[in-house]
Short mmCIF file of C-alpha atoms and ligand atoms in Angstrom, two decimals:
data_model
loop_
_atom_site.label_atom_id
_atom_site.label_comp_id
_atom_site.label_asym_id
_atom_site.label_seq_id
_atom_site.Cartn_x
_atom_site.Cartn_y
_atom_site.Cartn_z
CA MET J 106 2.64 -5.57 -15.24
CA GLN J 107 6.31 -5.41 -14.34
CA LYS J 108 7.82 -8.75 -13.41
CA SER J 109 11.49 -8.08 -13.27
CA GLY J 110 12.59 -9.22 -9.82
CA SER J 111 12.68 -7.42 -6.52
CA SER J 112 14.75 -4.40 -7.57
CA ALA J 113 13.09 -3.02 -10.71
CA ARG J 114 9.42 -2.82 -10.12
CA ARG J 115 6.37 -0.91 -9.05
CA LEU J 116 4.38 -2.35 -6.20
CA PHE J 117 0.88 -1.02 -5.64
CA VAL J 118 0.03 -1.55 -1.97
CA MET J 119 -3.72 -2.08 -1.91
CA GLY J 120 -5.95 -2.73 1.06
CA THR J 121 -9.05 -4.78 1.61
CA ASP J 122 -10.27 -1.68 3.45
CA THR J 123 -9.13 1.63 4.84
CA GLY J 124 -6.96 1.39 7.96
CA VAL J 125 -5.77 -2.19 7.35
CA GLY J 126 -2.07 -1.33 7.42
CA LYS J 127 -1.14 -0.22 3.87
CA THR J 128 1.11 2.58 5.10
CA VAL J 129 2.82 0.33 7.61
CA ILE J 130 3.47 -2.31 4.94
CA SER J 131 4.70 0.45 2.59
CA LEU J 132 7.09 1.54 5.35
CA LEU J 133 8.37 -2.02 5.82
CA LEU J 134 8.84 -2.33 2.05
CA MET J 135 10.85 0.91 1.99
CA GLN J 136 13.01 -0.27 4.90
CA PHE J 137 13.33 -3.72 3.34
CA PHE J 138 14.63 -2.31 0.04
CA TYR J 139 17.03 0.09 1.78
CA ARG J 140 18.39 -2.81 3.84
CA ARG J 141 19.13 -4.57 0.56
CA GLY J 142 20.98 -1.59 -0.87
CA HIS J 143 18.25 -0.32 -3.21
CA ASP J 144 16.96 3.22 -3.47
CA PRO J 145 13.17 2.84 -3.22
CA PHE J 146 10.67 5.66 -3.67
CA TYR J 147 7.28 5.92 -1.99
CA VAL J 148 4.29 7.58 -3.64
CA LYS J 149 0.95 8.33 -1.99
CA LEU J 150 -1.19 8.89 -5.02
CA ILE J 151 -4.15 10.52 -3.31
CA GLN J 152 -4.01 11.59 0.32
CA THR J 153 -7.33 12.47 1.92
CA GLY J 154 -7.99 13.86 5.39
CA CYS J 155 -4.95 16.16 5.27
CA ALA J 156 -4.43 19.84 4.51
CA SER J 157 -0.90 19.07 3.33
CA ALA J 158 1.67 16.32 2.92
CA TYR J 159 3.26 17.54 6.18
CA ASP J 160 0.21 16.95 8.42
CA THR J 161 0.65 14.50 11.27
CA GLU J 162 -2.06 12.42 9.55
CA SER J 163 -0.16 12.32 6.26
CA ASP J 164 0.96 8.86 5.17
CA ALA J 165 3.95 10.31 3.32
CA ARG J 166 5.06 12.15 6.45
CA PHE J 167 4.79 8.91 8.44
CA ILE J 168 7.03 7.18 5.89
CA TYR J 169 9.58 10.03 5.79
CA ASP J 170 9.65 10.22 9.59
CA HIS J 171 10.47 6.53 9.94
CA VAL J 172 13.05 5.96 7.21
CA PRO J 173 16.43 7.39 8.28
CA ALA J 174 17.58 7.66 4.64
CA LEU J 175 14.71 10.10 3.99
CA LYS J 176 15.70 12.47 6.81
CA GLY J 177 15.62 16.04 5.52
CA LYS J 178 13.82 15.05 2.32
CA ASP J 179 10.44 16.46 1.37
CA PRO J 180 7.31 14.28 1.88
CA GLY J 181 5.56 16.67 -0.52
CA ASP J 182 7.52 14.99 -3.36
CA SER J 183 5.61 11.80 -2.65
CA VAL J 184 2.03 13.09 -2.70
CA VAL J 185 0.24 13.67 -5.99
CA TYR J 186 -3.20 14.85 -4.82
CA CYS J 187 -3.80 16.06 -1.26
CA LEU J 188 -7.41 16.61 -0.17
CA LYS J 189 -8.69 17.93 3.11
CA ASN J 190 -11.75 15.87 3.91
CA PRO J 191 -11.38 12.29 5.19
CA LYS J 192 -13.56 10.72 2.50
CA ALA J 193 -13.27 8.62 -0.62
CA PRO J 194 -11.08 10.57 -3.07
CA TYR J 195 -13.88 11.43 -5.49
CA PHE J 196 -15.97 13.05 -2.77
CA ALA J 197 -13.04 14.69 -0.98
CA ALA J 198 -12.04 16.20 -4.32
CA ARG J 199 -15.58 17.27 -5.15
CA ASP J 200 -15.82 19.09 -1.80
CA GLU J 201 -12.91 21.26 -2.97
CA GLY J 202 -14.16 21.71 -6.54
CA VAL J 203 -11.33 19.46 -7.78
CA VAL J 204 -11.77 16.78 -10.41
CA ILE J 205 -9.06 14.15 -10.19
CA ASP J 206 -7.76 13.47 -13.68
CA PRO J 207 -6.22 9.97 -13.93
CA HIS J 208 -4.04 11.07 -16.85
CA ILE J 209 -2.66 14.06 -14.98
CA LEU J 210 -2.15 11.75 -12.03
CA LYS J 211 -0.19 9.35 -14.25
CA GLU J 212 1.90 12.16 -15.73
CA SER J 213 2.67 13.64 -12.34
CA PHE J 214 3.46 10.18 -10.96
CA GLU J 215 5.88 9.39 -13.81
CA GLN J 216 7.56 12.80 -13.39
CA ARG J 217 8.02 12.27 -9.68
CA ILE J 218 9.49 8.80 -9.96
CA GLY J 219 11.73 9.55 -12.94
CA ARG J 220 13.97 6.51 -13.28
CA ARG J 221 13.71 5.54 -9.63
CA SER J 222 13.08 1.93 -8.73
CA PRO J 223 11.62 0.15 -6.92
CA VAL J 224 8.53 2.29 -6.43
CA ILE J 225 6.07 1.67 -3.62
CA LEU J 226 2.68 3.14 -4.47
CA GLU J 227 -0.05 3.51 -1.90
CA GLY J 228 -3.63 4.16 -2.90
CA ALA J 229 -6.40 5.28 -0.58
CA GLY J 230 -8.94 3.04 1.12
CA GLY J 231 -9.92 -0.25 -0.50
CA LEU J 232 -9.94 -1.37 -4.13
CA LEU J 233 -13.31 -0.11 -5.22
CA VAL J 234 -13.28 3.39 -3.77
CA PRO J 235 -14.16 6.03 -6.34
CA VAL J 236 -11.40 8.30 -7.62
CA THR J 237 -13.67 10.03 -10.12
CA ALA J 238 -17.34 9.54 -10.96
CA ASP J 239 -16.39 6.57 -13.12
CA VAL J 240 -12.85 5.52 -12.16
CA LEU J 241 -12.16 3.32 -9.17
CA MET J 242 -8.87 2.99 -7.26
CA ILE J 243 -8.34 -0.49 -8.74
CA SER J 244 -8.14 0.98 -12.27
CA LEU J 245 -5.04 2.96 -11.29
CA VAL J 246 -3.08 -0.26 -10.84
CA GLU J 247 -3.31 -0.99 -14.53
CA LEU J 248 -2.94 2.64 -15.55
CA LEU J 249 0.35 2.88 -13.64
CA ALA J 250 1.60 -0.56 -14.75
CA ALA J 251 2.11 -1.77 -11.18
CA ASP J 252 1.93 -5.13 -9.43
CA PRO J 253 -0.78 -5.19 -6.77
CA VAL J 254 0.13 -6.38 -3.28
CA LEU J 255 -2.92 -6.95 -1.12
CA VAL J 256 -2.83 -5.98 2.55
CA ALA J 257 -5.54 -7.48 4.73
CA ARG J 258 -6.41 -7.76 8.40
CA ALA J 259 -5.32 -10.94 10.11
CA GLY J 260 -8.42 -11.58 12.21
CA LEU J 261 -12.07 -12.47 11.92
CA GLY J 262 -13.77 -11.30 8.70
CA THR J 263 -10.64 -11.20 6.60
CA ILE J 264 -11.41 -14.29 4.51
CA ASN J 265 -14.43 -12.65 2.95
CA HIS J 266 -12.81 -9.24 2.38
CA THR J 267 -9.63 -10.76 0.99
CA LEU J 268 -11.36 -13.17 -1.39
CA LEU J 269 -13.66 -10.42 -2.64
CA SER J 270 -10.67 -8.15 -3.28
CA ILE J 271 -8.82 -10.85 -5.19
CA GLU J 272 -11.93 -11.53 -7.23
CA ALA J 273 -12.18 -7.83 -8.06
CA LEU J 274 -8.56 -7.83 -9.29
CA ARG J 275 -8.98 -10.97 -11.36
CA THR J 276 -12.24 -9.77 -12.89
CA ARG J 277 -10.13 -6.94 -14.32
CA GLY J 278 -7.34 -9.24 -15.51
CA MET J 279 -4.91 -8.49 -12.65
CA GLU J 280 -3.11 -10.97 -10.44
CA PRO J 281 -1.99 -10.02 -6.93
CA ALA J 282 1.74 -10.57 -6.27
CA GLY J 283 0.55 -11.85 -2.90
CA VAL J 284 -1.35 -11.16 0.28
CA VAL J 285 0.19 -9.82 3.51
CA LEU J 286 -1.83 -9.99 6.70
CA VAL J 287 -1.43 -7.39 9.44
CA ASP J 288 -2.24 -8.15 13.05
CA SER J 289 -1.99 -4.71 14.59
CA GLY J 290 -4.38 -5.01 17.53
CA LYS J 291 -3.27 -4.80 21.17
CA THR J 292 -4.61 -8.32 21.68
CA PRO J 293 -3.06 -10.60 19.08
CA THR J 294 -5.35 -12.74 16.97
CA PRO J 295 -5.08 -16.40 18.06
CA HIS J 296 -2.50 -18.28 15.97
CA GLU J 297 -5.04 -20.91 15.02
CA MET J 298 -7.39 -18.33 13.52
CA ILE J 299 -4.56 -16.73 11.55
CA ARG J 300 -3.51 -20.14 10.24
CA GLU J 301 -7.10 -20.89 9.20
CA ASN J 302 -7.47 -17.51 7.51
CA MET J 303 -4.24 -18.01 5.59
CA GLU J 304 -5.26 -21.53 4.64
CA ALA J 305 -8.69 -20.39 3.38
CA VAL J 306 -7.31 -17.54 1.30
CA ALA J 307 -4.49 -19.62 -0.17
CA SER J 308 -6.63 -22.61 -1.02
CA VAL J 309 -9.74 -20.83 -2.31
CA ALA J 310 -7.96 -18.11 -4.28
CA LYS J 311 -4.76 -20.04 -5.13
CA VAL J 312 -2.73 -17.01 -4.19
CA ARG J 313 0.52 -16.55 -2.29
CA VAL J 314 -0.22 -15.61 1.32
CA ALA J 315 3.16 -14.26 2.29
CA GLY J 316 2.59 -14.19 6.03
CA VAL J 317 1.52 -12.01 8.89
CA VAL J 318 3.11 -8.86 10.28
CA GLY J 319 2.44 -8.54 13.99
CA ARG J 320 2.10 -5.43 16.13
CA ILE J 321 5.11 -3.17 15.76
CA ARG J 322 6.25 -1.17 18.80
CA ASP J 323 9.00 0.89 17.22
CA PHE J 324 8.39 1.87 13.59
CA LEU J 325 11.98 3.10 13.26
CA ASN J 326 13.26 -0.34 14.26
CA PRO J 327 10.73 -3.07 13.54
CA ASP J 328 11.73 -6.58 14.61
CA ASP J 329 13.51 -8.57 11.90
CA GLY J 330 10.53 -10.95 11.80
CA CYS J 331 8.40 -8.19 10.24
CA TYR J 332 10.38 -8.44 7.03
CA GLY J 333 9.83 -12.20 6.68
CA PRO J 334 6.53 -11.89 4.81
CA LEU J 335 8.13 -9.33 2.47
CA SER J 336 10.99 -11.59 1.44
CA GLU J 337 8.47 -14.39 1.03
CA LEU J 338 6.48 -12.09 -1.25
CA LEU J 339 9.29 -10.55 -3.27
CA ASP J 340 12.00 -13.16 -3.52
CA GLN J 341 9.77 -15.61 -5.31
CA ASN J 342 7.98 -13.17 -7.59
N1 ATP R 189 1.78 -3.85 12.46
C1 ATP R 189 1.32 -2.79 13.11
N2 ATP R 189 1.72 -2.53 14.39
C2 ATP R 189 1.26 -1.47 15.07
N3 ATP R 189 0.37 -0.59 14.56
C3 ATP R 189 -0.05 -0.78 13.31
C4 ATP R 189 0.40 -1.89 12.51
N4 ATP R 189 -0.22 -1.83 11.31
C5 ATP R 189 -0.99 -0.75 11.34
N5 ATP R 189 -0.90 -0.11 12.53
C6 ATP R 189 -1.61 1.11 12.93
O1 ATP R 189 -2.95 1.00 12.48
C7 ATP R 189 -3.39 2.23 11.94
C8 ATP R 189 -3.79 2.01 10.47
O2 ATP R 189 -2.65 1.56 9.74
P1 ATP R 189 -2.24 2.24 8.36
O3 ATP R 189 -2.22 3.72 8.50
O4 ATP R 189 -1.01 1.58 7.88
O5 ATP R 189 -3.51 1.80 7.48
P2 ATP R 189 -3.84 2.22 5.98
O6 ATP R 189 -4.43 1.02 5.34
O7 ATP R 189 -2.64 2.81 5.36
O8 ATP R 189 -4.95 3.34 6.17
P3 ATP R 189 -5.45 4.45 5.09
O9 ATP R 189 -6.55 3.80 4.33
O10 ATP R 189 -5.91 5.55 5.99
O11 ATP R 189 -4.27 4.84 4.25
C9 ATP R 189 -2.23 3.22 12.11
O12 ATP R 189 -2.41 3.93 13.30
C10 ATP R 189 -1.02 2.32 12.21
O13 ATP R 189 0.05 2.91 12.94
MG1 MG R 190 -2.33 4.69 4.55
#
């Protein structure tokens, strides 16, 4: 794992589930690093549910559309595998007669990033989704020598999903850099519940719970408060 401060590192943005806010946290990380004068690079390792990296559903396109410094640059540079069906990568690949090869993925990833740093990697779905018949998303964290950052929902049910995800990382000898909660719903989760969820995760798992990112109205200009959990996460790691 890389542990060399906030500028020279690879962060693997993992989710407790699909749709928890990994892309939004990746976007905030990109904006955060640009604001600090770095030149971050985003990689979506395996995009499913898209015909190309330019689809409206493409996570890379979302990132490129909301980072002014990436205007005019090619989201295709950031996507290693792109698969049409909205399924776990192994099955989406199998539908197209493709076998994802983790070593090709690593090679292609290293080629794309070159000497760029920091790198924000986004997987697909949760930690234990299959990438091949016998490789799970979580194994790519180690393969790509990245630090996992765990993104979780802020509301009811998150304690269980978050603790299970941390256990899955630790079982494989990996330590999350921290947990970021996302409260994206139209009705905000009550503060007391968020506090209790953070308390439970921090005290049971002895992990840094960096904070909660609330609902963002303008992805091009998120409120300054959205970056608080990221400095909490990165400045002390
Ligand atoms: N803080 C937020 N404020 C407003 N909307 C949000 C926020 N976080 C996430 N969303 C919305 O919730 C949906 C899911 O978020 P996102 O795409 O980041 O999840 P994901 O974990 O990357 O999903 P996937 O597994 O498909 O990659 C998106 O429509 C996104 O715009
Ligand atoms: Mg995403």
